[in-house]
Amino acid sequence: MFIRRISIRSRFFILTTCSLILWLIIGFVIYSIICSYRENYTLYDKLYMLSNNTGQLTNAITGFLYYDAQTIDFYESGTSQHINKYEQVYLETSNLLQELKTIRLIQKKPLIRQKLDHYNKSLITTDSLFRSLISKLTERGYDNYGLYGHILSLTEELENILQHENNETLRNEFLELEILIKKHLENPAQTISKQLSDKLASMHHFIDSGFSGESDKSGNPAKTRIVSIYNNLDQHVQNITSIDHEIGLSQFTGIREQIRHTNKVLSEDAGNMIMMFQDDLSVNGKKTGIKLFLLLLISTAIFLFYSILLSRSLQHPLNIVKSSIKDLGLGRLPDINKDNDNDEISEITGMLSNFSNNLREKARFAGEIAKKQEDISLPLLSEEDILGNALIEMGKYLQAARIEDQKHQTESEKRRWINEGLAKIEETLRIHSHQFESLADHVIQNLVKYLDASSGVLFLTNTEDENKLDLIAAFAFDRKKYINKTYDLGEGLVGTCAIEKQKIFLTDIPDDYIQISSGLGDTKPKCLLLVPLKLEDQLLGVIEIASLNILQDHEVFFIEKIAESIASAISSVRINMRTTMLLEQSQQQARDMAEQEEKMRQHVEELQATQEESARRESEISGILNAIHNSSLVAEYNMNEELININDKFLLLLETQRDHIIGKKYHEIIGVSRHTDTYKKFWQQLREGKTLFNVEKIKLVTGDEKWIRQTYAPITDKNGVPFKILNIAIDITETKKQQESLEKQAGEIRRTNMEMQSFSDAVDQALIKCVYSPAGQILEVNDNYEKATGFSRKEMIGKNNRTFLQRYEKEQFEKIWSDILKDKPYSGVIRRTKPTGEEVWIMSTYTPVKDENGIIFKVYFLGQDITERKLKYQLLEEANKEIERLKDLAGEK
């Protein structure tokens, strides 16, 4: 087979080259299709945008008709939000049309191009109609603008003139005409327009008949003015009616109908263009899809044919390689036959065969390695034989691993020994933590036994002298040693270890040195270890261990570690012992204090029982006397009528000093005669023990007079005999003065009320008077106000004044009232219309009245009827105008 004669790389290169050529052709075709679709969809987006712009134009025109045309802002500025929106969308649409005409696809589609031209014409027509609509609406106007404003001003002027005419029929006819005009202005319709035209035609008759009784020779200025105004009004109404017909009385007539029709045409054209384009796009898409499918089908067939051919050329040798690799993966060493082909797979098959044979040699050699323990040797196939070198290295690693494992087991054993020892000693510390001597004995005993040492000693700092170390416990050869020894800090090895707070480990001990340094007798150990007991740098003692064997490093580490726990336990025991001692002392002191307190409590209770009664009485009396002295004028007299004591308030009232008044008689102080029967009777009753009350006026040295209310209470001794008089007085001078002042003010108020009543009666007889609330509610009126307004008091009281006013009168009243509420009085002429239609002119004043807080709570209206004078002035003014008119006529002739 020819394909088996070329290499696999060449086969795949041919396959890749053919695939790239096919996919390049397909990619070029797809790119052309995508470009075409992109151009089509760009055009579709522009057509869809044209349709959206058409809808926005319609919305802008509709919004203008229904919103802007009914607002004053459009007629003031000549533009509006919807007009601006229309102009913006119209400009965008025009630009979009010009852009669409230049697109290549549009030029190839004559039907769409024809629709674009028709759309452009309809758009221009719509713009022209909308501009005409804006012009007509501007001419028509609204509120005070355009014909609308002229008509309103003419109707108001005509209404003012007809109010002064006595022709009620003419006024009613004009009122009907005014109602029809306002209806038409607010909502023009065919029916109202017809009624308005008929009413305008009939008004000529009523205008002529309304003045038929007057002479035509002298002329009637009012009629001339009415006719002139009516003619202008008729002309303006006809003009605005004509404009309304041009605009359209509904959306189906006039310019509004034309705009609606052109908008509908625009929408239809835009929709038709989109539908036409969609149809073309769908047809082109189907054709393009068929072409692309055929191209893909042919390309796929070519690719599959070559792929199958390539696959068959590789399948057989690959199966051989797969089977061989599978056997190798399962641990088997297969026999592999070489192919005679020249491709890469044949080369791989040969290499697998050599590899399999080589593995057989390696397997044989690995079996021999497992039987040897040391000096394992392996002949290598070559210096680059990785597996052989790896097997030799593996043998060396196994030997090293056995040695390392032994070391690890030794270290683990040491850690286990240390942990077990720590747990055992800490358990001893926990059990004997309440007895100090037991704790020391058991700790040193267990420590010596666990270390298998010859002896051990525990030194602790003296609690009374911290510079001394006392031997607390000693243990040697399974027996407790009773040794008493004390070291100073720095003395011997024990003192040196304590002062340096560092361990001391000796292995070379002289024969005569142990007596000096260790204190363990005549035994000479091979090593000596002293470890300080420290707790946060605080020295608590020293442990000394002597052993006939050299202590290992882990044993020394164990002793250092356990020294921390021993120091903590000793500190806790000492604290507990100190706490217990202090607790016993405090309990004994508490018992002694309790006995003393009980004795003192009994004495205090007896004293309190005696003092409470006297203190209560004294407190009551003191409180009463303090209250009297603080609130009243207090003086004391003896039975000889002499003043023996007086408080500061009384001295201040009398405007004198204590030295000047003490010892004086009562009648000298009060300023009365002692020879009157009243005075004698007064002191006789006091000597008999009676309490007296009176109100007296005292004249001071300065000439001032004081009114005081006094109480005289005799004070008796234990036999009931009065021995002094207590005088309690209250100054009521201000009360007396206020009473006199109030009586005087009451008289003045009565006189002022009488004057005000007389003034009010005079005002009621001479002027028109009314009282309003701040809201304009009528509170009070007089007879003159009833005559002037033509309404009764019953009809007006409690109602708002605005209810009885005509439109012009109400406007004038609102202006006046706004100034009144700002605290601005008003003075001027006002007009009132009676229910009969008669006008009354009043020279009036409005005056606001405030309460004590400065807030207006009522308004006074006072006025004078000047109707007769006003009419005279009016007749005189009309006569002057008539004279001027006759002069003008004579001058023209």
mmCIF file of C-alpha atoms in Angstrom, residues 21 58 70 94 134 212 224 308 485 534 647 693 800 802 822 827 867:
data_model
loop_
_atom_site.group_PDB
_atom_site.id
_atom_site.type_symbol
_atom_site.label_atom_id
_atom_site.label_comp_id
_atom_site.label_asym_id
_atom_site.label_seq_id
_atom_site.Cartn_x
_atom_site.Cartn_y
_atom_site.Cartn_z
ATOM 1 C CA ILE A 21 -7.437 24.626 2.155
ATOM 2 C CA THR A 58 -46.963 61.317 15.515
ATOM 3 C CA GLN A 70 -53.917 74.198 25.967
ATOM 4 C CA SER A 94 -34.656 63.806 6.895
ATOM 5 C CA ILE A 134 -48.991 76.044 14.616
ATOM 6 C CA SER A 212 -85.476 101.712 20.838
ATOM 7 C CA THR A 224 -72.831 103.595 20.176
ATOM 8 C CA ILE A 308 -10.515 6.726 6.906
ATOM 9 C CA LYS A 485 21.738 22.206 106.471
ATOM 10 C CA LYS A 534 12.398 29.601 89.327
ATOM 11 C CA ASN A 647 -36.391 89.097 115.256
ATOM 12 C CA PHE A 693 -55.821 88.801 117.293
ATOM 13 C CA ASN A 800 -68.422 85.427 55.474
ATOM 14 C CA ARG A 802 -67.487 87.586 50.581
ATOM 15 C CA LYS A 822 -50.544 92.496 57.427
ATOM 16 C CA SER A 827 -59.207 104.106 54.212
ATOM 17 C CA THR A 867 -73.843 107.526 47.129
#
